[in-house]
Coordinates of C-alpha atoms in Angstrom, one line a residue:
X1 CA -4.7 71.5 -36.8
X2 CA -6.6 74.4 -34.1
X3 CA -10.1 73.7 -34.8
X4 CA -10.0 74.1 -38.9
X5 CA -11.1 71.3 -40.7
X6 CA -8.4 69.2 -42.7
X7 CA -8.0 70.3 -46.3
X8 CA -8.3 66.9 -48.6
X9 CA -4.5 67.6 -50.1
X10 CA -3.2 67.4 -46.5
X11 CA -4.6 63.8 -46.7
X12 CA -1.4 61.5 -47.4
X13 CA -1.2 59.8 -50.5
X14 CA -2.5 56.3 -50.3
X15 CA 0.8 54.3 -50.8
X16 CA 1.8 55.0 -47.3
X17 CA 1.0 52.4 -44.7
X18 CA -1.8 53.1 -42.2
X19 CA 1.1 53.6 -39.7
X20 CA 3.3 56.3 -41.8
X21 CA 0.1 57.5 -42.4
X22 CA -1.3 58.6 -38.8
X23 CA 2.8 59.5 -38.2
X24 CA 2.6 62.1 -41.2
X25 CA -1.1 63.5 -40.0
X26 CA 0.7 63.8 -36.1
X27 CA -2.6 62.1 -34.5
X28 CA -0.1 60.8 -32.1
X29 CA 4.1 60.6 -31.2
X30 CA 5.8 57.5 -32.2
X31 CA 9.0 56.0 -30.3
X32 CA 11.3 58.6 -32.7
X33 CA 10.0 61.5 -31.1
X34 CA 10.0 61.5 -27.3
X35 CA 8.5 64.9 -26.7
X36 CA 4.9 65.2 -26.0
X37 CA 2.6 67.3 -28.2
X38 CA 1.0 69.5 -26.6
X39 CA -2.3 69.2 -25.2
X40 CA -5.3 70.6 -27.1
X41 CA -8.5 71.7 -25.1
X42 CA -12.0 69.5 -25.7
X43 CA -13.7 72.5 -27.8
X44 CA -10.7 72.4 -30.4
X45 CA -11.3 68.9 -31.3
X46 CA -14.2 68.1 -33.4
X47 CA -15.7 64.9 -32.4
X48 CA -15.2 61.5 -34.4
X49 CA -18.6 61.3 -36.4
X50 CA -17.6 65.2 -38.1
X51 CA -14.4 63.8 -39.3
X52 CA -14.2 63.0 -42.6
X53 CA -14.3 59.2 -43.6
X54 CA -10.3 58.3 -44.4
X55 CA -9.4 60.7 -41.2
X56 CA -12.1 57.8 -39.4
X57 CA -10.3 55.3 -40.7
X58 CA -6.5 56.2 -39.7
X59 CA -8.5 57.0 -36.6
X60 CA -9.6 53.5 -36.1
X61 CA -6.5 52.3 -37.5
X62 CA -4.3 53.7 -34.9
X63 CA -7.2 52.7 -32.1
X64 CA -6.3 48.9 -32.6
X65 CA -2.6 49.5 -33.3
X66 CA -2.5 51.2 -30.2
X67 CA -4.2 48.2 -28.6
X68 CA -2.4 45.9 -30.1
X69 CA 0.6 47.5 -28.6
X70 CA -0.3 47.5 -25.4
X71 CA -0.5 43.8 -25.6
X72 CA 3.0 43.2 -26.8
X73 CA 4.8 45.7 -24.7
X74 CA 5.2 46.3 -20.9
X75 CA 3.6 49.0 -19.3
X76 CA 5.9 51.8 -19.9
X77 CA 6.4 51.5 -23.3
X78 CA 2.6 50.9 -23.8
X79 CA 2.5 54.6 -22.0
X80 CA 4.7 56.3 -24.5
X81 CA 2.5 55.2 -27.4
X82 CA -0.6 57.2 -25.6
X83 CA -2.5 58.8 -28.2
X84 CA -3.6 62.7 -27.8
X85 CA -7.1 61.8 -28.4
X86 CA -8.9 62.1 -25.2
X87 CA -11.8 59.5 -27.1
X88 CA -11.3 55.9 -25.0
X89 CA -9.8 53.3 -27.5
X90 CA -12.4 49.9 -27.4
X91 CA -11.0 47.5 -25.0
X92 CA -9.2 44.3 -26.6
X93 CA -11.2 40.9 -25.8
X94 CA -9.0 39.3 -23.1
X95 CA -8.2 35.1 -23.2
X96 CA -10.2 33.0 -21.0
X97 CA -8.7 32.9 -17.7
X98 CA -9.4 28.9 -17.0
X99 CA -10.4 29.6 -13.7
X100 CA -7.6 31.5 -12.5
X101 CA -8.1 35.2 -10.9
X102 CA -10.6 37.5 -12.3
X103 CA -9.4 41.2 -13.9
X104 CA -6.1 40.4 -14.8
X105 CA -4.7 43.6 -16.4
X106 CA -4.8 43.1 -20.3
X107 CA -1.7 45.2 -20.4
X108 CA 0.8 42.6 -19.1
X109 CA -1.1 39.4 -21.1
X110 CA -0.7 36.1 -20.5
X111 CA 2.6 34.2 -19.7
X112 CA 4.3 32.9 -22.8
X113 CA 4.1 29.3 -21.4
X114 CA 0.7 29.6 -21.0
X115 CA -0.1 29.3 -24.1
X116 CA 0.5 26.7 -27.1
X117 CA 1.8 27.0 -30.3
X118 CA -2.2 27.0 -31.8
X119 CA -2.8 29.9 -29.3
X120 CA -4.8 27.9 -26.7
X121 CA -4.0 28.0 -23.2
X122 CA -2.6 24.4 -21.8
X123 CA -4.1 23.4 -18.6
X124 CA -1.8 22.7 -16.4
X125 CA -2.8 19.4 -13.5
X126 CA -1.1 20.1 -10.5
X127 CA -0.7 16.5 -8.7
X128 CA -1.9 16.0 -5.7
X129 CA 1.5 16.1 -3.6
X130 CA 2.2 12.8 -0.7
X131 CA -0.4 10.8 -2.6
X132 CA -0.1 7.0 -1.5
X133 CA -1.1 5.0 -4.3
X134 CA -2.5 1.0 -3.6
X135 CA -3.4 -1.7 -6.3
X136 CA -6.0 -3.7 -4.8
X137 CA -7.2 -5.6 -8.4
X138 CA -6.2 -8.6 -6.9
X139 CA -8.4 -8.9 -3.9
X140 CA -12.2 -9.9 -4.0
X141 CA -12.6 -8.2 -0.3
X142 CA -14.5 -5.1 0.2
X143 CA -13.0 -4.5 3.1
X144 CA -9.8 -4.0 1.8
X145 CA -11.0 -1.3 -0.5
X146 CA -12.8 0.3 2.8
X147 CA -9.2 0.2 5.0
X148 CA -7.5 1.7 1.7
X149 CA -10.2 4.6 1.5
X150 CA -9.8 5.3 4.9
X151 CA -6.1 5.5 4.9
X152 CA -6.5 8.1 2.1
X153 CA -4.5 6.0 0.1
X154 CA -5.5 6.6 -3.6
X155 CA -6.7 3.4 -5.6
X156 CA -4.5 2.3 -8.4
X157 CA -5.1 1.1 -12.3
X158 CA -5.6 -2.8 -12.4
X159 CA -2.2 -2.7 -14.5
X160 CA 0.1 -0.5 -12.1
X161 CA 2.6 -2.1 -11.0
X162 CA 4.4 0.7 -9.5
X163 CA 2.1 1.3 -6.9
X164 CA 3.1 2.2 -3.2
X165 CA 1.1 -1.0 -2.0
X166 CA -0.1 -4.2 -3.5
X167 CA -2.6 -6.6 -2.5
X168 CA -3.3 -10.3 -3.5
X169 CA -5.7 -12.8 -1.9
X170 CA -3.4 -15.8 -3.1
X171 CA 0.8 -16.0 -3.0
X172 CA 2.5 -14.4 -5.5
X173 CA 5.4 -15.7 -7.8
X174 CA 8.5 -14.9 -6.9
X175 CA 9.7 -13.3 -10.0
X176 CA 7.1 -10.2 -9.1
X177 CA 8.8 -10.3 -5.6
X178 CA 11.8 -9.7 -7.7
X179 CA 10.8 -6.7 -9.2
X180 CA 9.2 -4.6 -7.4
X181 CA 11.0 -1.4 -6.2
X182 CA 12.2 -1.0 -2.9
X183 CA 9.4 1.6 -1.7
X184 CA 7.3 -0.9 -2.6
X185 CA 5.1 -3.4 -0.2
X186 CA 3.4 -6.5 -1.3
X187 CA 1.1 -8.6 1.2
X188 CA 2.9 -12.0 0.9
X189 CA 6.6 -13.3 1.9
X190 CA 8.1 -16.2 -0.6
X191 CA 8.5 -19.5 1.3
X192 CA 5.7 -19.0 3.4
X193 CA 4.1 -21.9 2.5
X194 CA 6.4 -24.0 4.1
X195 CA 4.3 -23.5 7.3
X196 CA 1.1 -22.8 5.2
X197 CA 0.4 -25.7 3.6
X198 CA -0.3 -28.4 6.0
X199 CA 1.9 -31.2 4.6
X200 CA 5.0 -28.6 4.9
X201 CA 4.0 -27.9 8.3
X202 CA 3.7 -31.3 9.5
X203 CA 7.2 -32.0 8.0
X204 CA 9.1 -28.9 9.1
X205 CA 7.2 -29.7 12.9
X206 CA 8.5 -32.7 12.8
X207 CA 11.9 -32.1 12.9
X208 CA 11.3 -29.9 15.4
X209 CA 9.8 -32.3 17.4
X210 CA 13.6 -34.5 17.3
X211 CA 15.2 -31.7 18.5
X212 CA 13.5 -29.8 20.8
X213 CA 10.2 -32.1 21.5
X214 CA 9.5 -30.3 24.9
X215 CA 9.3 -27.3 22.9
X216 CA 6.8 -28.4 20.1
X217 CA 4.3 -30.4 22.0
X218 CA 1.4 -27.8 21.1
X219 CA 0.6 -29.8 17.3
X220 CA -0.8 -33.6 17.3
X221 CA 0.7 -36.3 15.6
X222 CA 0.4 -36.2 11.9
X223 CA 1.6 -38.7 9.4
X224 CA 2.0 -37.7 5.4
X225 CA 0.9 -39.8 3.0
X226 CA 2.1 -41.9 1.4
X227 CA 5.6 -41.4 2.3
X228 CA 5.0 -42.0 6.3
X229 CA 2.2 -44.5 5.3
X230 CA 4.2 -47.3 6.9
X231 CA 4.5 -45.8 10.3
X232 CA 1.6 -44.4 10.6
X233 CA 0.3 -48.6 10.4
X234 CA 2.5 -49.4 12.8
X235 CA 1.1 -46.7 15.2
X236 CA -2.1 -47.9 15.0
X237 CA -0.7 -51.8 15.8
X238 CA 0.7 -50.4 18.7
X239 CA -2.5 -48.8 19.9
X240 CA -4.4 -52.4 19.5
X241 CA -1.7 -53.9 21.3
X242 CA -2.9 -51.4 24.4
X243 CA -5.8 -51.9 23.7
X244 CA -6.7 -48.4 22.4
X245 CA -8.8 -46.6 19.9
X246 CA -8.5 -43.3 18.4
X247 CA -9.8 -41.2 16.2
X248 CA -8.2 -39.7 13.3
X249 CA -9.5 -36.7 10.9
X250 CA -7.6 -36.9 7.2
X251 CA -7.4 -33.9 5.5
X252 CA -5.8 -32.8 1.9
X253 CA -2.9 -31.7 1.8
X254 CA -2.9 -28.4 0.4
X255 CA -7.1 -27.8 0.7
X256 CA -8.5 -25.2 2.8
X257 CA -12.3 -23.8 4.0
X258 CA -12.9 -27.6 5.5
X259 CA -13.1 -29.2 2.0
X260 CA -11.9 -33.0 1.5
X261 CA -12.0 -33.7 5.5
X262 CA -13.6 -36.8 7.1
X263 CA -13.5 -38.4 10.3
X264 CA -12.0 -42.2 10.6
X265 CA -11.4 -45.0 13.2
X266 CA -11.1 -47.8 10.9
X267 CA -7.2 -47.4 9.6
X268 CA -6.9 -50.1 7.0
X269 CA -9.8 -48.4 4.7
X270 CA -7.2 -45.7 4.6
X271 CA -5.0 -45.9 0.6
X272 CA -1.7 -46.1 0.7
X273 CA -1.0 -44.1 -2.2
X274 CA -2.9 -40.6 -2.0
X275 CA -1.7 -37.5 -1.3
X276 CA -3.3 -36.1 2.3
X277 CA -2.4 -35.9 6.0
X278 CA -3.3 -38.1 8.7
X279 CA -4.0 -36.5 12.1
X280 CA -4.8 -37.5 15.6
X281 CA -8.3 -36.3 16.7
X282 CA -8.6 -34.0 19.9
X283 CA -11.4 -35.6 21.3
X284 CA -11.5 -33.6 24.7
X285 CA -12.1 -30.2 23.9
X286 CA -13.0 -26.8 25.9
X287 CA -16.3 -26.5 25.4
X288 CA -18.4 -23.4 25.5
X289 CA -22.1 -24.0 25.9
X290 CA -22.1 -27.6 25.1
X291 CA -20.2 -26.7 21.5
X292 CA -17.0 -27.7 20.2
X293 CA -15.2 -24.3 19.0
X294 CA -11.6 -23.1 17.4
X295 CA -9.5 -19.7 17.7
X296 CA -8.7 -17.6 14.7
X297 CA -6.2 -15.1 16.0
X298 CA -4.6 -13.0 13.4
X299 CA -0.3 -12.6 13.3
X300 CA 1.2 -9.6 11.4
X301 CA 4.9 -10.4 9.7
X302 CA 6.6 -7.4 8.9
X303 CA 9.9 -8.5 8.3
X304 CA 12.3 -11.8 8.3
X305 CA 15.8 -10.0 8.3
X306 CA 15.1 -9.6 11.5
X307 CA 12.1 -11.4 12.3
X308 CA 9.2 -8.7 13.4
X309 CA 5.8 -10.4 14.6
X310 CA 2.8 -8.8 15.8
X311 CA -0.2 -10.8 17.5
X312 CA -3.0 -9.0 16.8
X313 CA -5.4 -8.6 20.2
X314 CA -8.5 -10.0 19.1
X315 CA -10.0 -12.7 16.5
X316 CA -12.6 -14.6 16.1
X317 CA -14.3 -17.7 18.1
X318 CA -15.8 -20.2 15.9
X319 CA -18.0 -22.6 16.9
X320 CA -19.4 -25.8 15.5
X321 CA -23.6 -25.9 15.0
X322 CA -24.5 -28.9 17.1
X323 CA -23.7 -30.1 20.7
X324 CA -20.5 -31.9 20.6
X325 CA -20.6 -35.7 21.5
X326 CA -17.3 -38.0 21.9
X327 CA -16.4 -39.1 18.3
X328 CA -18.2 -43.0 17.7
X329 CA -18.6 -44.8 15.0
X330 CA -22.4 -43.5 14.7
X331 CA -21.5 -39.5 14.6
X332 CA -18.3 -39.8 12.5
X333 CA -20.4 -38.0 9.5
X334 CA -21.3 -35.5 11.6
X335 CA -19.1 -32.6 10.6
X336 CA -21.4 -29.8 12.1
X337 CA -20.1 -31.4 15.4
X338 CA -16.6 -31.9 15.2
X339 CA -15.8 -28.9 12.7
X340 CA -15.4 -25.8 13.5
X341 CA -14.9 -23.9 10.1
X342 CA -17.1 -21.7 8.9
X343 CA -17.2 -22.1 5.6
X344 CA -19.0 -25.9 6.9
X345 CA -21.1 -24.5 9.4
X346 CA -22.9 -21.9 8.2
X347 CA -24.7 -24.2 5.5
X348 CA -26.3 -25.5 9.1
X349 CA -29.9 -24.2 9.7
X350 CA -28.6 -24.4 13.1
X351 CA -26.3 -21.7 12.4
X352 CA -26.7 -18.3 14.4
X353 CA -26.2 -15.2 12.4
X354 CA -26.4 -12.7 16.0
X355 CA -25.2 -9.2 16.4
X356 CA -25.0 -9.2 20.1
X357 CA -21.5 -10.1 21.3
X358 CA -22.3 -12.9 23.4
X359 CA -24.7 -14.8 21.5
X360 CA -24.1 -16.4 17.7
X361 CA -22.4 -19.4 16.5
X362 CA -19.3 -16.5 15.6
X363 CA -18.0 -14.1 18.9
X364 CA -14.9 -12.6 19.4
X365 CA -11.9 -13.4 21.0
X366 CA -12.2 -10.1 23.3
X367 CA -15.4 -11.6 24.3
X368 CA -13.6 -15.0 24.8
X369 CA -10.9 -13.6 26.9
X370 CA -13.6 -12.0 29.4
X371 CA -15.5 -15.0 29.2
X372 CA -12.3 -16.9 30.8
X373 CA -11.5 -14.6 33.2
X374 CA -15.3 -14.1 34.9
X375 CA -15.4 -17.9 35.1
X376 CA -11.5 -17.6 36.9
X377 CA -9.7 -19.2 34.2
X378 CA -5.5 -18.2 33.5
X379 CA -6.1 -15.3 30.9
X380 CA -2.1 -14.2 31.1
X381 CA -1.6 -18.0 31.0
X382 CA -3.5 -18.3 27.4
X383 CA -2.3 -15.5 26.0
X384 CA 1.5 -15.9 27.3
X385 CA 1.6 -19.3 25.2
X386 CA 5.0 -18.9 22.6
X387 CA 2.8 -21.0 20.3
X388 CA 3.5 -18.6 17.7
X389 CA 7.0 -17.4 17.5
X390 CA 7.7 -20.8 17.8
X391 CA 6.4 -21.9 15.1
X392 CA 7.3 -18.5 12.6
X393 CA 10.8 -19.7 13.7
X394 CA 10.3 -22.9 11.8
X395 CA 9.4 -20.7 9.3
X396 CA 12.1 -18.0 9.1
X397 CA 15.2 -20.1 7.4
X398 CA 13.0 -20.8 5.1
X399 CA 11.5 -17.6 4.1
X400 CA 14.8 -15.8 4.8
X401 CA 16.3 -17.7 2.2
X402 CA 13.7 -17.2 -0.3
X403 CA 13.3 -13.6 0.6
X404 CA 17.2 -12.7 0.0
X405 CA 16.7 -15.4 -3.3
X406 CA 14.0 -12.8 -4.4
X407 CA 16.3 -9.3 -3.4
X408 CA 19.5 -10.7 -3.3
X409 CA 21.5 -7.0 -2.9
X410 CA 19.3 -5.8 -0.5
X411 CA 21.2 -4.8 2.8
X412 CA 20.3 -6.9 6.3
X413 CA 18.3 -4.6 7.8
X414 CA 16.4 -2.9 5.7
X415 CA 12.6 -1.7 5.0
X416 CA 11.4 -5.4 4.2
X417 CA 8.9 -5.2 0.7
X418 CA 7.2 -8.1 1.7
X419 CA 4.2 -8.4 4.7
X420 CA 2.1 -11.1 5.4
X421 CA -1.2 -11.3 7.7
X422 CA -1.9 -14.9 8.8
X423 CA -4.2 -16.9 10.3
X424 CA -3.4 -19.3 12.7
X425 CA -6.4 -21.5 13.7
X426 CA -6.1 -22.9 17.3
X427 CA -8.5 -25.3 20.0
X428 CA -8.4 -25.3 23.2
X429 CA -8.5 -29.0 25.5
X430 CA -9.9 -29.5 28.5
X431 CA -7.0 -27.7 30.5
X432 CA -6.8 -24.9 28.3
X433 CA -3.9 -26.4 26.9
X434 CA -3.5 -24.3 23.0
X435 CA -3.0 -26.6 20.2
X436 CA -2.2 -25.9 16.4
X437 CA -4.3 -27.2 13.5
X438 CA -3.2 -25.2 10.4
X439 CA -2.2 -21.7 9.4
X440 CA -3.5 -19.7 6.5
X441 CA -1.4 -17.4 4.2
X442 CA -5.0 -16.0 2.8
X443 CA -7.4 -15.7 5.7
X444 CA -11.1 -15.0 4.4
X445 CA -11.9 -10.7 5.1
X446 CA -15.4 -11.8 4.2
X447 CA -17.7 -10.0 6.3
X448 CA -20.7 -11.1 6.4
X449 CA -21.3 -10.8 9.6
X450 CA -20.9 -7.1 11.8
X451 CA -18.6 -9.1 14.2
X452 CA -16.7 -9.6 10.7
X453 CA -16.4 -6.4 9.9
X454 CA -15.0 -5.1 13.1
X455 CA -12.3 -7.9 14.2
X456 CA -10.6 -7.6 9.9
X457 CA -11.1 -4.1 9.5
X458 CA -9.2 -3.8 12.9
X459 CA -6.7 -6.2 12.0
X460 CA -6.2 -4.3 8.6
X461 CA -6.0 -0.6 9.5
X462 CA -3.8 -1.0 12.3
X463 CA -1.4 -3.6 10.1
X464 CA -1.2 -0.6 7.5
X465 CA -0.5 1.9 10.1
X466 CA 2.0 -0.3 11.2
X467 CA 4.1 -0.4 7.9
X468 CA 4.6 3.4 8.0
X469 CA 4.1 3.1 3.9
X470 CA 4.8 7.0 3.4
X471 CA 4.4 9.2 0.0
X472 CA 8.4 10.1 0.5
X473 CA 9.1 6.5 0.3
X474 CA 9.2 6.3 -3.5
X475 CA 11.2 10.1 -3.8
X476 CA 13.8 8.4 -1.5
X477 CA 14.4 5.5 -2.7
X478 CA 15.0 7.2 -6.7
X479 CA 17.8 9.3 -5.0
X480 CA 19.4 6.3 -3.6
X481 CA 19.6 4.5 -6.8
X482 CA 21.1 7.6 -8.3
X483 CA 23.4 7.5 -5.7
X484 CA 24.5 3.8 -6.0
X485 CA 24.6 4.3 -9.8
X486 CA 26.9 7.0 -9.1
X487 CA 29.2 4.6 -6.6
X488 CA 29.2 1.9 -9.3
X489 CA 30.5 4.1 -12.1
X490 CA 33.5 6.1 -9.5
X491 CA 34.0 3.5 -7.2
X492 CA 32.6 1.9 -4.7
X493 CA 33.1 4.6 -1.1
X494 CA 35.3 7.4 -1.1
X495 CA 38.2 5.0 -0.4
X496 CA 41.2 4.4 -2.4
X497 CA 43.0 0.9 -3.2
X498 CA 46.1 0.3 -1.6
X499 CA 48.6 -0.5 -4.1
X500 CA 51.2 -3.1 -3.5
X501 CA 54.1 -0.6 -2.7
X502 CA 51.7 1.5 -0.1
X503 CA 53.7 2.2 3.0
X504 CA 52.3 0.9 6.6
X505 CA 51.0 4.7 7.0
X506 CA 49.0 4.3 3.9
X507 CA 47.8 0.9 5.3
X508 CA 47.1 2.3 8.6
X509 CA 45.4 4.7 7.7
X510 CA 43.1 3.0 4.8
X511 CA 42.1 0.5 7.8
X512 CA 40.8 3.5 9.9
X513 CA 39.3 4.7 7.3
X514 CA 37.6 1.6 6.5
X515 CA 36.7 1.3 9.7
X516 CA 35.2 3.9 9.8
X517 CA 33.0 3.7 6.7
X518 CA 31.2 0.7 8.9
X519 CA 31.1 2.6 12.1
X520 CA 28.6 5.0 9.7
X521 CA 27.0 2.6 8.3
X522 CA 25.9 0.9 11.6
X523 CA 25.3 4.2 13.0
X524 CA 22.8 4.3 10.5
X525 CA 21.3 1.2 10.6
X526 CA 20.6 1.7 14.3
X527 CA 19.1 5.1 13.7
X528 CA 16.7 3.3 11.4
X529 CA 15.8 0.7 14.1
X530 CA 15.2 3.5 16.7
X531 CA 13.3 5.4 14.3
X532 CA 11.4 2.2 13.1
X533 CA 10.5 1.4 17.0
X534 CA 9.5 4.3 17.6
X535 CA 7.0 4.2 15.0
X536 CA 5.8 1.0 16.1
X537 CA 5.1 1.7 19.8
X538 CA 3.3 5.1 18.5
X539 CA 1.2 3.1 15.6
X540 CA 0.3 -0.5 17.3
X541 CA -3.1 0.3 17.9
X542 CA -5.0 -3.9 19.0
X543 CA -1.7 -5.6 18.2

């Protein structure tokens, strides 16, 4: 080929294919001949535009074969196809890269599962790894949404009901209670109402009272009607009899934000057949400024198998809008006086919407508490009151039994699925004395106020923190159904039946075995606790 041109009856005969063809002409080795050919000098070769037209062609041919080649093959293989030609072949159009790194070597290509089957690349979503997911459609507070944000927990669809967390404003049923997994954690306990709802508290207190009445002297004597109708008439003979008056404040049963209650001192207008409660009226309250006020102090429950309670460190003090006057037949209408709840009192004009912490018709308890103590009053003696726990102990048969109802093979001990913030709304007498008016399963987080905002976002974060909901959680608990799957379908343990002709080694040995199976399970039970404990004491922030 020297530097003669090409005589036309070299040119191969046009039934070959383009590849037999430039294989014939020897424009370049193919994989049956290894050896090299040799190397021609520049001034031999004619340049591409003095070729004649079909030698162009094969030339262009092989050009995009030989690209084509070095896109299917590796490296090395791609090298043994090199062409002689010292003219660059055009450079093959590479995929898009999708945002992955820039001059990728065209020789190697793309991955094979990369790609799809109609040659465009699939974008593959990495997920975000120890994402805690919450579903919050069932709350109307914006401060919920603001603690979940700022817990970098990641807002669920309204219909996931997988979620890590769950949040209602009202009790759930306890069919959803049922189902939920055991990573899971829902804001409400089943058979919490029985303290909740103020008929169910006056009943369940009542027994109480019977037993223990030195115990339970922090609620005020309440009748339900219409089943303790009768005695609550015979109370009030027995007060004419003395010569005494009192006041009584009727409220629904089940009601809530102040609606349905009155003031009364005239029994017999009372019916004997509605459904409400009857209470005695605290007519000597503390009073702070001239104005009657209540406590809202805010209780985490974290569990009922054991019983775990957390008093949070700080509330709200809510005070009624005008100066509080001894209860008389003129000012019985006069709830702005002798309620405290805010949903009544802020219709006032008198009410006072004030930022500063020491001024407004709504302060905190923090403020409260150093109120008491620069005027000399028993702090430790206010806060030390057992009011509480005694009164979640009326509680916990109740809501154990409905708990273990709801997750019935659910080891003592374990992560509880269930939480509950409450509100328990207290007033102080004269001597400081606490007493209990009612406690709410679905305390307002309204914030309407900055003083609002503060106290329930406080109460919130540090209740979340508190759970130690982790990412793991759900990860965990799918290998330990896998595992108790696995027990069901081999056998429950690694322990063998005895049979009935088993010798006393055999049964010796099965009981030390067996013995030994609980020794490591109560080993780990009080790992958790420590571990749980732990967490608690690192995480209680105000509680």
């Amino acid at each position: 080929m020297g530097g003669t041109p090409i005589h036309p009856s070299v040119y191969p005969p046009p039934s070959l294919s383009p590849l037999e063809a430039v294989n014939k002409l020897g424009l370049c080795k193919t994989l049956e001949s290894p050896p090299s050919p040799p190397t021609l000098p520049h001034h031999c070769l004619p340049p591409p535009s003095k070729l004649p037209l079909p030698i162009q062609t094969l030339l262009l041919l092989f050009m995009l074969l030989k690209g084509a080649r070095e896109m299917a093959c590796p490296p090395s293989l791609a090298e043994s196809l090199a062409c002689p030609f010292t003219t660059p072949a055009p450079e093959m159009p590479s995929p898009p890269n999708d945002g992955e790194d820039q001059g990728a070597s065209p020789v190697n290509g793309p991955s094979v599962g990369s790609y799809q089957s109609s040659g465009k690349r699939k974008v593959h979503t990495k997920k975000k790894k120890g994402t805690i997911t919450a579903n919050v459609a069932g709350t109307k507070y914006e401060i919920v949404r603001i603690v979940i944000n700022e817990m970098d927990f990641i807002k669920a669809r309204d219909d996931d009901e997988t979620a890590n967390l769950i949040w209602n404003d009202s009790a759930v049923q306890h069919e959803k209670i049922a189902e939920l997994r055991n990573y899971q954690r829902i804001n409400h306990f089943p058979g919490m109402g029985e303290i909740c709802r103020k008929d169910c508290l006056a009943r369940n207190m009542s027994k109480m009272i019977k037993c223990q009445p030195q115990e339970y002297s922090f609620i005020p004597k309440t009748w339900i009607f219409p089943a303790e109708y009768t005695q609550f008439q015979n109370y009030v003979k027995e007060l004419r009899r003395k010569r005494k008056q009192k006041t009584f404040i009727v409220k629904p049963a089940n009601g809530a934000m102040g609606h349905g209650i009155s003031l009364i001192r005239n029994c017999e207008k009372l019916p004997a057949q509605e459904h409400f409660i009857v209470q005695e009226y605290l007519d000597k309250p503390f009073l702070m400024e001239g104005y009657k006020f209540d406590l809202r102090i805010y209780i985490l429950v974290t569990s009922c198998d054991p019983l775990r309670i957390f008093l949070y460190n700080d509330g709200l003090v809510r005070m009624g809008t005008e100066k509080y006057h001894a209860p008389s037949e003129a000012n019985l209408s006069q709830l702005y006086m002798h309620l405290t709840n805010y949903s009544v009192n802020k219709h006032n004009e008198n009410f006072e919407r004030d930022e500063t912490v020491d001024k407004g018709s709504k302060r905190s308890i923090s403020w409260f508490t150093e109120f008491l103590r620069t005027n000399d009053y028993d702090v430790a003696k206010f806060w030390g009151d057992e009011l509480v726990v005694k009164t979640l102990i009326v509680a916990e048969p109740h809501v154990l039994h409905a708990y273990r109802m709801c997750r019935p093979g659910q080891p003592p001990g374990s992560d509880s699925v269930c939480f509950e913030v409450l509100g328990f709304d207290i007033i102080l007498d004269r001597k400081l004395k606490p007493w209990l008016l009612e406690i709410n399963r679905a305390p307002s987080f309204g914030t309407d106020q900055k003083i609002d905002y503060d106290v329930k976002k406080g109460v919130l974060l540090n209740a979340l923190k508190l759970l130690n909901i982790r990412a793991s959680d759900k990860k965990r608990n799918l290998a330990q159904q896998k595992a108790e799957a696995q027990r069901r379908l081999y056998g429950h343990g690694s322990m063998k039946k005895l049979s009935a002709a088993s010798s006393d080694w055999e049964k010796q040995r099965h009981t030390l075995e067996r013995r030994r199976e609980e020794l490591k399970e109560r080993l780990a039970q009080v790992r958790k606790q420590i571990s749980r404990e732990e967490h608690e004491k690192q995480h209680l922030g105000n509680y």
